[in-house]
């Protein structure tokens, strides 16, 4: 390959792994990896899963030496302000322009804000970056009253960790169940029960309609039902929106994220997008955007291979995990709206297996505290299985996964 330059915008998991896989695959051009966060790139999942000490070190993705040893020019705390896809260059804050032969956009997602909860008030938080986590976890929790708006993964993980750390936590969720957008009602019910048993005050079909403040700090939230809860802090955890501003300004196609094709190519030559910021067309022509470590990591490997000359569509079995206090939720696959849903065997608050299937073709396996079923689920998603036998206890998912492997 002739000397060339790959510029990667965003130094989260997707960006860092793209650089890694380019080098691992033999790319011998320049790699410039640009991220606007000041910290050495780090794993985001731990930020919400346990209470952090004030000077707790980040769980970094790679050591500083790694970037040096692999000739990856990591620019931290540097914002890319614009892209010119015609001239093939990016412009950094400060005015420096960098040309590229390959441009990978891995700009991630930003927390959604709520008009009813002004983010400039002291005590109002979001949780996406290490900076957000430092501000949030610096707040004294023992005996404090904290409202969490949104019963999604990040909200519930924080709610459990803050409760364990001694806070009185109220979760306010607009839907009539927790994790409503991502798991079955059966799993929602177990997760809800777990949190209530832990001591979390879960308010469903509710929303924050007003805030009280004193001297610029939040002091209470008022809910749609009229209830007023005195608070020391509020975490707004109502999902994330893909960061597409650069792509929009550059005229790239957008469709729930930066629109890429099955090879993860954006709508201009030499431009690719991966991870939370990108939506790709899957093998059935359906546009998908996933916010997960697995997806960002797999797409990073794929885009690096594409740049290095491979020509195959991106295809993946999505999987995800969420640790909420002592509860481990794992999901393999993505359910479709019309799928049938069955529970497998007995369940407790912390142990559950739920299958989604389309006439026997497994589309998704949700588990609580059953890592074996999760791993078997990852191997079986997309395959036809005897759902009746598993649901009736005549076969286990692990047995079916073993026979599927033997038959392959
Ligand atoms: P990101 O990790 O968001 O990285 C994008 C980077 O690009 C950011 O650093 C951003 O600041 C930077 N950037 C954006 N625009 C510019 C610009 N113009 N110039 C320079 N830099 C820019 N997933 C799981 O699978 N399991 C979990 O348990 C889990 N827990 C999570 C907990 C928390 C608190 C959060 C926030 C996320 C969690 N996730 C989890 C989701 C997972 O972290 C994301 O899916 C993953 O980080 C996506 O990687 P990415 O590289 O696409 O984006």
CSV table of C-alpha atoms and ligand atoms in Angstrom, one decimal:
chain,number,residue,atom,x,y,z
A,1,UNK,CA,0.0,0.0,0.0
A,2,UNK,CA,1.3,3.5,-0.9
A,3,UNK,CA,1.9,5.9,2.0
A,4,UNK,CA,-1.5,7.4,2.9
A,5,UNK,CA,-3.2,9.0,5.9
A,6,UNK,CA,-6.2,7.8,7.9
A,7,UNK,CA,-7.8,10.3,10.1
A,8,UNK,CA,-10.2,9.1,12.8
A,9,UNK,CA,-12.5,11.6,14.4
A,10,UNK,CA,-13.5,10.5,18.0
A,11,UNK,CA,-11.2,8.6,20.4
A,12,UNK,CA,-13.8,6.4,22.1
A,13,UNK,CA,-13.8,2.7,21.8
A,14,UNK,CA,-14.7,2.7,18.1
A,15,UNK,CA,-12.0,5.2,17.1
A,16,UNK,CA,-9.2,3.6,19.2
A,17,UNK,CA,-10.1,0.1,17.9
A,18,UNK,CA,-10.1,1.3,14.3
A,19,UNK,CA,-6.6,2.6,14.8
A,20,UNK,CA,-5.6,-0.7,16.4
A,21,UNK,CA,-7.1,-2.9,13.7
A,22,UNK,CA,-5.6,-0.8,10.9
A,23,UNK,CA,-2.1,-1.3,12.4
A,24,UNK,CA,-2.8,-5.0,13.2
A,25,UNK,CA,-3.8,-5.5,9.6
A,26,UNK,CA,-0.6,-4.0,8.3
A,27,UNK,CA,-1.6,-0.4,7.4
A,28,UNK,CA,1.6,1.4,7.1
A,29,UNK,CA,0.3,4.9,6.5
A,30,UNK,CA,-0.1,7.7,9.0
A,31,UNK,CA,-2.9,7.3,11.6
A,32,UNK,CA,-4.2,10.5,13.2
A,33,UNK,CA,-6.7,9.8,16.0
A,34,UNK,CA,-8.5,13.0,17.2
A,35,UNK,CA,-10.6,13.2,20.3
A,36,UNK,CA,-12.1,16.1,22.1
A,37,UNK,CA,-11.9,14.6,25.6
A,38,UNK,CA,-8.7,15.4,27.6
A,39,UNK,CA,-8.3,11.9,29.2
A,40,UNK,CA,-6.4,9.0,27.7
A,41,UNK,CA,-9.2,7.0,25.9
A,42,UNK,CA,-11.1,4.9,28.4
A,43,UNK,CA,-13.9,2.3,28.9
A,44,UNK,CA,-17.3,4.1,29.5
A,45,UNK,CA,-19.3,1.2,31.0
A,46,UNK,CA,-17.6,1.4,34.5
A,47,UNK,CA,-18.7,5.1,34.8
A,48,UNK,CA,-22.2,4.2,35.8
A,49,UNK,CA,-21.8,0.8,37.6
A,50,UNK,CA,-20.2,1.6,40.9
A,51,UNK,CA,-19.7,4.7,43.1
A,52,UNK,CA,-16.3,6.2,42.3
A,53,UNK,CA,-13.7,7.6,44.6
A,54,UNK,CA,-12.7,11.2,43.9
A,55,UNK,CA,-9.3,10.3,42.3
A,56,UNK,CA,-10.3,6.9,41.0
A,57,UNK,CA,-8.2,6.2,37.9
A,58,UNK,CA,-10.0,5.6,34.6
A,59,UNK,CA,-10.0,2.1,33.1
A,60,UNK,CA,-8.0,3.1,30.0
A,61,UNK,CA,-8.5,1.3,26.7
A,62,UNK,CA,-4.7,1.3,25.9
A,63,UNK,CA,-1.6,2.6,27.6
A,64,UNK,CA,0.0,5.9,26.5
A,65,UNK,CA,2.9,3.8,25.3
A,66,UNK,CA,0.6,1.7,23.0
A,67,UNK,CA,-0.2,4.8,20.8
A,68,UNK,CA,3.5,5.7,20.6
A,69,UNK,CA,4.7,2.2,19.9
A,70,UNK,CA,2.1,1.8,17.1
A,71,UNK,CA,2.8,5.2,15.5
A,72,UNK,CA,-0.8,6.4,16.2
A,73,UNK,CA,-0.8,10.1,16.5
A,74,UNK,CA,-3.4,10.5,19.3
A,75,UNK,CA,-4.5,14.1,19.7
A,76,UNK,CA,-6.5,14.5,22.9
A,77,UNK,CA,-8.6,17.4,24.0
A,78,UNK,CA,-8.8,18.5,20.3
A,79,UNK,CA,-12.1,19.2,18.6
A,80,UNK,CA,-12.6,18.6,14.9
A,81,UNK,CA,-14.6,21.7,13.8
A,82,UNK,CA,-15.3,20.8,10.2
A,83,UNK,CA,-14.9,18.3,7.4
A,84,UNK,CA,-14.4,19.0,3.8
A,85,UNK,CA,-15.2,15.8,2.0
A,86,UNK,CA,-14.4,17.3,-1.5
A,87,UNK,CA,-10.9,18.4,-0.5
A,88,UNK,CA,-10.4,15.5,1.9
A,89,UNK,CA,-9.5,17.5,4.9
A,90,UNK,CA,-10.6,18.1,8.5
A,91,UNK,CA,-10.1,21.4,10.3
A,92,UNK,CA,-9.3,21.4,14.0
A,93,UNK,CA,-10.3,24.0,16.6
A,94,UNK,CA,-7.5,26.5,16.3
A,95,UNK,CA,-7.4,26.3,12.5
A,96,UNK,CA,-5.0,23.4,11.7
A,97,UNK,CA,-6.2,21.5,8.6
A,98,UNK,CA,-5.2,17.8,8.1
A,99,UNK,CA,-5.7,16.0,4.9
A,100,UNK,CA,-6.8,12.4,4.7
A,101,UNK,CA,-7.1,9.5,2.3
A,102,UNK,CA,-9.5,7.7,4.6
A,103,UNK,CA,-11.7,9.4,7.1
A,104,UNK,CA,-13.5,7.4,9.9
A,105,UNK,CA,-16.1,9.2,11.9
A,106,UNK,CA,-16.5,7.7,15.3
A,107,UNK,CA,-18.1,10.6,17.1
A,108,UNK,CA,-20.4,8.6,19.4
A,109,UNK,CA,-23.5,10.0,21.0
A,110,UNK,CA,-24.4,12.8,23.4
A,111,UNK,CA,-26.8,12.7,26.3
A,112,UNK,CA,-30.3,13.8,25.5
A,113,UNK,CA,-31.3,16.9,27.6
A,114,UNK,CA,-34.7,17.7,29.0
A,115,UNK,CA,-36.2,21.2,28.8
A,116,UNK,CA,-37.9,20.7,32.1
A,117,UNK,CA,-34.5,20.1,33.9
A,118,UNK,CA,-32.2,23.0,33.1
A,119,UNK,CA,-28.7,21.6,32.7
A,120,UNK,CA,-27.0,24.8,33.9
A,121,UNK,CA,-28.3,24.4,37.5
A,122,UNK,CA,-25.9,23.1,40.0
A,123,UNK,CA,-26.8,19.5,41.0
A,124,UNK,CA,-28.2,18.6,37.5
A,125,UNK,CA,-26.0,16.0,35.8
A,126,UNK,CA,-25.8,13.8,32.7
A,127,UNK,CA,-23.4,10.8,32.4
A,128,UNK,CA,-21.5,10.2,29.3
A,129,UNK,CA,-17.9,11.2,29.8
A,130,UNK,CA,-15.2,10.8,32.5
A,131,UNK,CA,-15.7,14.5,33.2
A,132,UNK,CA,-19.5,13.9,33.8
A,133,UNK,CA,-18.6,11.0,36.0
A,134,UNK,CA,-16.2,13.0,38.1
A,135,UNK,CA,-18.8,15.7,38.7
A,136,UNK,CA,-21.5,13.2,39.5
A,137,UNK,CA,-19.6,11.0,41.8
A,138,UNK,CA,-18.0,13.9,43.6
A,139,UNK,CA,-21.5,14.6,45.0
A,140,UNK,CA,-21.9,13.2,48.6
A,141,UNK,CA,-24.3,10.3,48.4
A,142,UNK,CA,-24.8,9.0,51.9
A,143,UNK,CA,-28.1,10.3,53.1
A,144,UNK,CA,-28.6,12.4,50.0
A,145,UNK,CA,-31.8,12.5,47.9
A,146,UNK,CA,-31.2,11.9,44.2
A,147,UNK,CA,-33.7,11.9,41.4
A,148,UNK,CA,-32.9,9.9,38.3
A,149,UNK,CA,-34.9,10.8,35.3
A,150,UNK,CA,-35.2,7.8,33.0
A,151,UNK,CA,-35.2,4.1,33.7
A,152,UNK,CA,-32.9,3.0,30.9
A,153,UNK,CA,-29.6,1.2,31.4
A,154,UNK,CA,-27.5,4.2,32.5
A,155,UNK,CA,-30.2,5.5,34.9
A,156,UNK,CA,-30.8,2.2,36.5
A,157,UNK,CA,-27.1,1.3,36.8
A,158,UNK,CA,-26.5,4.7,38.6
A,159,UNK,CA,-29.7,4.3,40.7
A,160,UNK,CA,-28.4,0.9,42.0
A,161,UNK,CA,-24.9,2.1,42.6
A,162,UNK,CA,-26.0,5.3,44.4
A,163,UNK,CA,-28.5,3.4,46.5
A,164,UNK,CA,-25.7,1.0,47.6
A,165,UNK,CA,-23.6,4.0,48.4
A,166,UNK,CA,-26.4,5.2,50.8
A,167,UNK,CA,-28.4,7.7,48.7
A,168,UNK,CA,-32.2,7.8,48.7
A,169,UNK,CA,-32.9,7.4,45.0
A,170,UNK,CA,-36.1,8.1,43.1
A,171,UNK,CA,-36.3,6.9,39.5
A,172,UNK,CA,-38.9,8.8,37.4
A,173,UNK,CA,-39.9,7.0,34.2
A,174,UNK,CA,-42.4,8.2,31.6
A,175,UNK,CA,-43.2,4.6,30.3
A,176,UNK,CA,-45.2,2.2,32.4
A,177,UNK,CA,-42.3,-0.1,32.9
A,178,UNK,CA,-38.5,0.1,33.3
A,179,UNK,CA,-36.3,-0.6,30.2
A,180,UNK,CA,-39.5,-0.4,28.2
A,181,UNK,CA,-37.7,0.2,24.8
A,182,UNK,CA,-35.2,-2.6,25.2
A,183,UNK,CA,-36.5,-5.7,27.0
A,184,UNK,CA,-39.7,-7.8,27.3
A,185,UNK,CA,-42.3,-6.9,30.0
A,186,UNK,CA,-41.2,-10.1,31.9
A,187,UNK,CA,-37.6,-8.9,32.2
A,188,UNK,CA,-38.8,-5.4,33.0
A,189,UNK,CA,-40.8,-6.8,35.9
A,190,UNK,CA,-37.9,-8.6,37.4
A,191,UNK,CA,-35.5,-5.7,37.0
A,192,UNK,CA,-38.2,-3.4,38.6
A,193,UNK,CA,-38.6,-5.8,41.5
A,194,UNK,CA,-34.9,-6.0,42.1
A,195,UNK,CA,-34.6,-2.2,42.3
A,196,UNK,CA,-37.5,-1.8,44.7
A,197,UNK,CA,-36.1,-4.6,46.9
A,198,UNK,CA,-32.7,-2.7,46.9
A,199,UNK,CA,-34.6,0.4,48.1
A,200,UNK,CA,-35.0,2.4,44.9
A,201,UNK,CA,-38.2,4.4,44.7
A,202,UNK,CA,-39.4,3.6,41.2
A,203,UNK,CA,-42.1,5.9,39.8
A,204,UNK,CA,-43.6,4.7,36.5
A,205,UNK,CA,-45.8,6.6,34.1
A,206,UNK,CA,-44.5,9.8,35.6
A,207,UNK,CA,-42.4,12.7,34.4
A,208,UNK,CA,-40.6,15.7,35.8
A,209,UNK,CA,-42.6,18.8,34.9
A,210,UNK,CA,-40.9,21.4,37.2
A,211,UNK,CA,-37.8,22.1,39.1
A,212,UNK,CA,-37.2,24.2,42.3
A,213,UNK,CA,-33.9,25.9,42.8
A,214,UNK,CA,-32.2,28.0,45.3
A,215,UNK,CA,-29.1,30.1,44.6
A,216,UNK,CA,-28.6,28.3,41.2
A,217,UNK,CA,-28.9,24.8,42.7
A,218,UNK,CA,-31.7,22.3,42.2
A,219,UNK,CA,-33.7,21.7,45.4
A,220,UNK,CA,-36.8,19.8,44.3
A,221,UNK,CA,-38.5,18.1,41.3
A,222,UNK,CA,-42.2,18.3,40.7
A,223,UNK,CA,-43.8,15.3,38.9
A,224,UNK,CA,-46.8,15.3,36.5
A,225,UNK,CA,-48.9,13.7,39.3
A,226,UNK,CA,-48.2,16.8,41.4
A,227,UNK,CA,-45.8,15.0,43.8
A,228,UNK,CA,-42.9,17.1,44.9
A,229,UNK,CA,-39.6,15.5,45.9
A,230,UNK,CA,-36.8,17.4,47.7
A,231,UNK,CA,-33.5,16.6,46.0
A,232,UNK,CA,-29.8,17.2,46.4
A,233,UNK,CA,-29.1,16.2,42.8
A,234,UNK,CA,-30.7,15.0,39.6
A,235,UNK,CA,-29.3,12.7,36.9
A,236,UNK,CA,-30.9,13.1,33.6
A,237,UNK,CA,-30.6,9.7,31.8
A,238,UNK,CA,-33.1,9.8,29.0
A,239,UNK,CA,-31.0,8.3,26.2
A,240,UNK,CA,-28.4,9.7,23.8
A,241,UNK,CA,-28.5,11.2,20.3
A,242,UNK,CA,-25.9,10.4,17.7
A,243,UNK,CA,-23.3,13.2,17.2
A,244,UNK,CA,-23.8,14.0,13.5
A,245,UNK,CA,-23.2,17.8,13.5
A,246,UNK,CA,-20.0,17.5,11.5
A,247,UNK,CA,-21.5,15.1,9.0
A,248,UNK,CA,-24.6,17.3,8.5
A,249,UNK,CA,-22.5,20.4,7.9
A,250,UNK,CA,-20.3,18.4,5.4
A,251,UNK,CA,-23.4,17.3,3.5
A,252,UNK,CA,-23.2,13.6,4.3
A,253,UNK,CA,-26.4,11.6,4.3
A,254,UNK,CA,-28.1,11.2,7.7
A,255,UNK,CA,-30.7,8.7,8.7
A,256,UNK,CA,-30.9,8.2,12.5
A,257,UNK,CA,-27.1,8.8,12.6
A,258,UNK,CA,-24.6,9.0,9.8
A,259,UNK,CA,-26.0,6.8,7.1
A,260,UNK,CA,-23.5,4.2,5.9
A,261,UNK,CA,-23.9,1.2,3.5
A,262,UNK,CA,-23.4,-2.5,4.3
A,263,UNK,CA,-19.5,-1.8,4.1
A,264,UNK,CA,-19.9,1.1,6.6
A,265,UNK,CA,-19.1,3.6,3.8
A,266,UNK,CA,-20.7,7.0,4.2
A,267,UNK,CA,-22.1,9.0,1.3
A,268,UNK,CA,-18.8,10.5,0.2
A,269,UNK,CA,-15.8,8.6,-1.2
A,270,UNK,CA,-13.2,7.6,1.4
A,271,UNK,CA,-15.5,8.4,4.4
A,272,UNK,CA,-16.7,5.8,6.8
A,273,UNK,CA,-18.7,6.0,10.1
A,274,UNK,CA,-19.0,3.5,12.9
A,275,UNK,CA,-20.3,3.0,16.4
A,276,UNK,CA,-23.0,5.0,18.2
A,277,UNK,CA,-23.0,7.8,15.6
A,278,UNK,CA,-23.6,5.5,12.6
A,279,UNK,CA,-26.6,3.7,11.1
A,280,UNK,CA,-25.9,0.9,8.7
A,281,UNK,CA,-27.9,-1.2,6.3
A,282,UNK,CA,-28.0,-4.8,7.5
A,283,UNK,CA,-28.3,-8.0,5.4
A,284,UNK,CA,-32.1,-7.6,5.2
A,285,UNK,CA,-31.8,-4.0,4.0
A,286,UNK,CA,-33.0,-2.7,7.4
A,287,UNK,CA,-31.2,0.4,8.8
A,288,UNK,CA,-29.8,-0.2,12.3
A,289,UNK,CA,-28.0,1.9,14.8
A,290,UNK,CA,-26.8,0.3,18.0
A,291,UNK,CA,-25.2,1.9,21.1
A,292,UNK,CA,-23.0,-0.8,22.5
A,293,UNK,CA,-19.4,-1.8,23.1
A,294,UNK,CA,-19.8,-4.9,21.0
A,295,UNK,CA,-21.1,-2.9,18.0
A,296,UNK,CA,-18.5,-0.2,18.2
A,297,UNK,CA,-15.7,-2.8,18.5
A,298,UNK,CA,-17.0,-5.1,15.7
A,299,UNK,CA,-17.5,-2.1,13.4
A,300,UNK,CA,-14.0,-0.8,14.1
A,301,UNK,CA,-12.5,-4.2,13.0
A,302,UNK,CA,-14.8,-4.2,10.0
A,303,UNK,CA,-14.0,-0.7,8.8
A,304,UNK,CA,-10.3,-1.3,9.2
A,305,UNK,CA,-10.6,-4.5,7.1
A,306,UNK,CA,-12.6,-2.5,4.4
A,307,UNK,CA,-9.9,0.2,4.3
A,308,UNK,CA,-7.3,-2.6,3.9
A,309,UNK,CA,-9.1,-4.0,0.9
A,310,UNK,CA,-11.8,-6.4,2.2
A,311,UNK,CA,-15.1,-6.3,0.4
A,312,UNK,CA,-17.8,-7.9,2.6
A,313,UNK,CA,-20.9,-6.6,4.2
A,314,UNK,CA,-20.9,-5.9,8.0
A,315,UNK,CA,-22.9,-8.6,9.8
A,316,UNK,CA,-23.1,-9.1,13.5
A,317,UNK,CA,-25.0,-10.8,16.3
A,318,UNK,CA,-25.5,-7.9,18.7
A,319,UNK,CA,-25.0,-8.5,22.4
A,320,UNK,CA,-25.1,-6.2,25.4
A,321,UNK,CA,-24.7,-6.3,29.2
A,322,UNK,CA,-25.8,-4.1,32.1
A,323,UNK,CA,-24.7,-4.5,35.7
A,324,UNK,CA,-27.2,-3.0,38.2
A,325,UNK,CA,-26.1,-3.5,41.8
A,326,UNK,CA,-25.9,-7.3,42.0
A,327,UNK,CA,-28.0,-7.9,39.0
A,328,UNK,CA,-26.5,-8.8,35.6
A,329,UNK,CA,-28.7,-8.3,32.6
A,330,UNK,CA,-27.4,-9.7,29.3
A,331,UNK,CA,-29.0,-9.5,25.8
A,332,UNK,CA,-28.1,-11.4,22.7
A,333,UNK,CA,-29.8,-10.4,19.4
A,334,UNK,CA,-32.4,-7.7,18.7
A,335,UNK,CA,-36.1,-8.6,18.9
A,336,UNK,CA,-38.6,-7.5,16.2
A,337,UNK,CA,-42.0,-6.1,17.2
A,338,UNK,CA,-44.1,-9.1,16.0
A,339,UNK,CA,-41.9,-11.7,17.8
A,340,UNK,CA,-43.4,-14.3,20.2
A,341,UNK,CA,-41.9,-14.1,23.7
A,342,UNK,CA,-41.5,-17.1,26.0
A,343,UNK,CA,-39.9,-17.5,29.4
A,344,UNK,CA,-37.7,-20.5,30.0
A,345,UNK,CA,-38.1,-22.5,33.2
A,346,UNK,CA,-38.3,-21.0,36.7
A,347,UNK,CA,-37.3,-17.5,37.5
A,348,UNK,CA,-36.2,-15.5,40.5
A,349,UNK,CA,-35.7,-11.8,40.8
A,350,UNK,CA,-32.0,-12.2,39.8
A,351,UNK,CA,-32.3,-15.2,37.5
A,352,UNK,CA,-34.4,-15.3,34.3
A,353,UNK,CA,-34.2,-16.4,30.7
A,354,UNK,CA,-36.6,-15.0,28.1
A,355,UNK,CA,-36.6,-15.9,24.4
A,356,UNK,CA,-38.0,-13.9,21.5
A,357,UNK,CA,-38.6,-15.8,18.3
A,358,UNK,CA,-40.2,-15.6,14.9
A,359,UNK,CA,-41.9,-18.9,14.2
A,360,UNK,CA,-39.1,-20.8,15.9
A,361,UNK,CA,-36.2,-18.6,14.6
A,362,UNK,CA,-34.5,-17.2,17.6
A,363,UNK,CA,-34.2,-13.4,17.4
A,364,UNK,CA,-33.2,-12.4,21.0
A,365,UNK,CA,-32.3,-14.0,24.3
A,366,UNK,CA,-32.6,-11.9,27.5
A,367,UNK,CA,-31.1,-13.2,30.7
A,368,UNK,CA,-30.7,-12.1,34.3
A,369,UNK,CA,-27.9,-13.8,36.1
A,370,UNK,CA,-27.5,-16.7,33.6
A,371,UNK,CA,-24.3,-16.2,31.7
A,372,UNK,CA,-24.4,-19.7,30.3
A,373,UNK,CA,-27.8,-19.1,28.6
A,374,UNK,CA,-26.5,-15.8,27.3
A,375,UNK,CA,-23.5,-17.4,25.6
A,376,UNK,CA,-25.6,-20.2,24.2
A,377,UNK,CA,-28.1,-17.5,23.0
A,378,UNK,CA,-25.3,-15.7,21.1
A,379,UNK,CA,-24.6,-18.9,19.2
A,380,UNK,CA,-28.3,-19.6,18.5
A,381,UNK,CA,-29.7,-16.2,17.5
A,382,UNK,CA,-30.8,-16.3,13.8
A,383,UNK,CA,-31.2,-20.1,13.9
A,384,UNK,CA,-34.3,-22.2,14.2
A,385,UNK,CA,-34.6,-23.9,17.6
A,386,UNK,CA,-37.2,-26.1,19.2
A,387,UNK,CA,-38.6,-23.3,21.4
A,388,UNK,CA,-41.2,-25.6,22.9
A,389,UNK,CA,-38.6,-28.1,24.1
A,390,UNK,CA,-36.6,-25.3,25.8
A,391,UNK,CA,-39.6,-23.6,27.3
A,392,UNK,CA,-41.0,-27.0,28.5
A,393,UNK,CA,-37.6,-28.0,30.1
A,394,UNK,CA,-37.0,-30.9,27.8
A,395,UNK,CA,-33.8,-29.3,26.4
A,396,UNK,CA,-31.5,-26.5,27.5
A,397,UNK,CA,-30.2,-23.6,25.4
A,398,UNK,CA,-26.7,-24.9,26.1
A,399,UNK,CA,-27.5,-28.3,24.7
A,400,UNK,CA,-29.1,-26.8,21.6
A,401,UNK,CA,-26.1,-24.5,21.1
A,402,UNK,CA,-23.8,-27.6,21.4
A,403,UNK,CA,-25.8,-29.6,18.8
A,404,UNK,CA,-26.0,-26.5,16.5
A,405,UNK,CA,-22.2,-26.2,16.7
A,406,UNK,CA,-21.7,-29.9,16.0
A,407,UNK,CA,-24.0,-29.7,13.0
A,408,UNK,CA,-22.2,-26.7,11.6
B,1,LIG,P1,-17.9,7.1,22.1
B,1,LIG,O1,-17.4,6.1,23.1
B,1,LIG,O2,-19.0,8.0,22.6
B,1,LIG,O3,-16.7,8.0,21.6
B,1,LIG,C1,-16.9,9.1,20.7
B,1,LIG,C2,-15.8,10.1,21.0
B,1,LIG,O4,-15.8,11.1,20.0
B,1,LIG,C3,-16.1,10.8,22.3
B,1,LIG,O5,-14.9,10.9,23.1
B,1,LIG,C4,-16.5,12.2,21.8
B,1,LIG,O6,-16.2,13.2,22.8
B,1,LIG,C5,-15.6,12.3,20.6
B,1,LIG,N1,-16.0,13.4,19.6
B,1,LIG,C6,-17.3,13.6,19.1
B,1,LIG,N2,-17.3,14.6,18.3
B,1,LIG,C7,-15.9,15.0,18.2
B,1,LIG,C8,-15.3,16.1,17.4
B,1,LIG,N3,-16.0,16.9,16.6
B,1,LIG,N4,-14.0,16.2,17.6
B,1,LIG,C9,-13.3,15.4,18.4
B,1,LIG,N5,-13.8,14.4,19.1
B,1,LIG,C10,-15.2,14.2,19.0
B,1,LIG,N6,-22.3,-0.4,26.3
B,1,LIG,C11,-22.3,-1.7,26.6
B,1,LIG,O7,-22.3,-2.5,25.6
B,1,LIG,N7,-22.4,-2.2,27.8
B,1,LIG,C12,-22.4,-1.3,28.9
B,1,LIG,O8,-22.5,-1.8,30.1
B,1,LIG,C13,-22.4,0.1,28.7
B,1,LIG,N8,-22.4,0.9,29.7
B,1,LIG,C14,-22.3,2.3,29.4
B,1,LIG,C15,-22.3,3.2,30.5
B,1,LIG,C16,-22.2,4.5,30.3
B,1,LIG,C17,-22.2,5.5,31.4
B,1,LIG,C18,-22.2,5.0,28.9
B,1,LIG,C19,-22.2,6.5,28.7
B,1,LIG,C20,-22.3,4.2,27.9
B,1,LIG,C21,-22.3,2.8,28.1
B,1,LIG,N9,-22.3,1.9,27.1
B,1,LIG,C22,-22.3,0.5,27.3
B,1,LIG,C23,-22.3,2.3,25.6
B,1,LIG,C24,-20.9,2.3,25.1
B,1,LIG,O9,-20.1,3.0,26.0
B,1,LIG,C25,-21.0,3.0,23.7
B,1,LIG,O10,-21.8,2.3,22.9
B,1,LIG,C26,-19.6,3.1,23.1
B,1,LIG,O11,-18.8,3.9,23.9
B,1,LIG,C27,-19.7,3.7,21.7
B,1,LIG,O12,-18.4,3.9,21.2
B,1,LIG,P2,-18.1,5.0,20.1
B,1,LIG,O13,-16.6,4.9,19.8
B,1,LIG,O14,-19.1,4.8,19.0
B,1,LIG,O15,-18.5,6.4,20.8
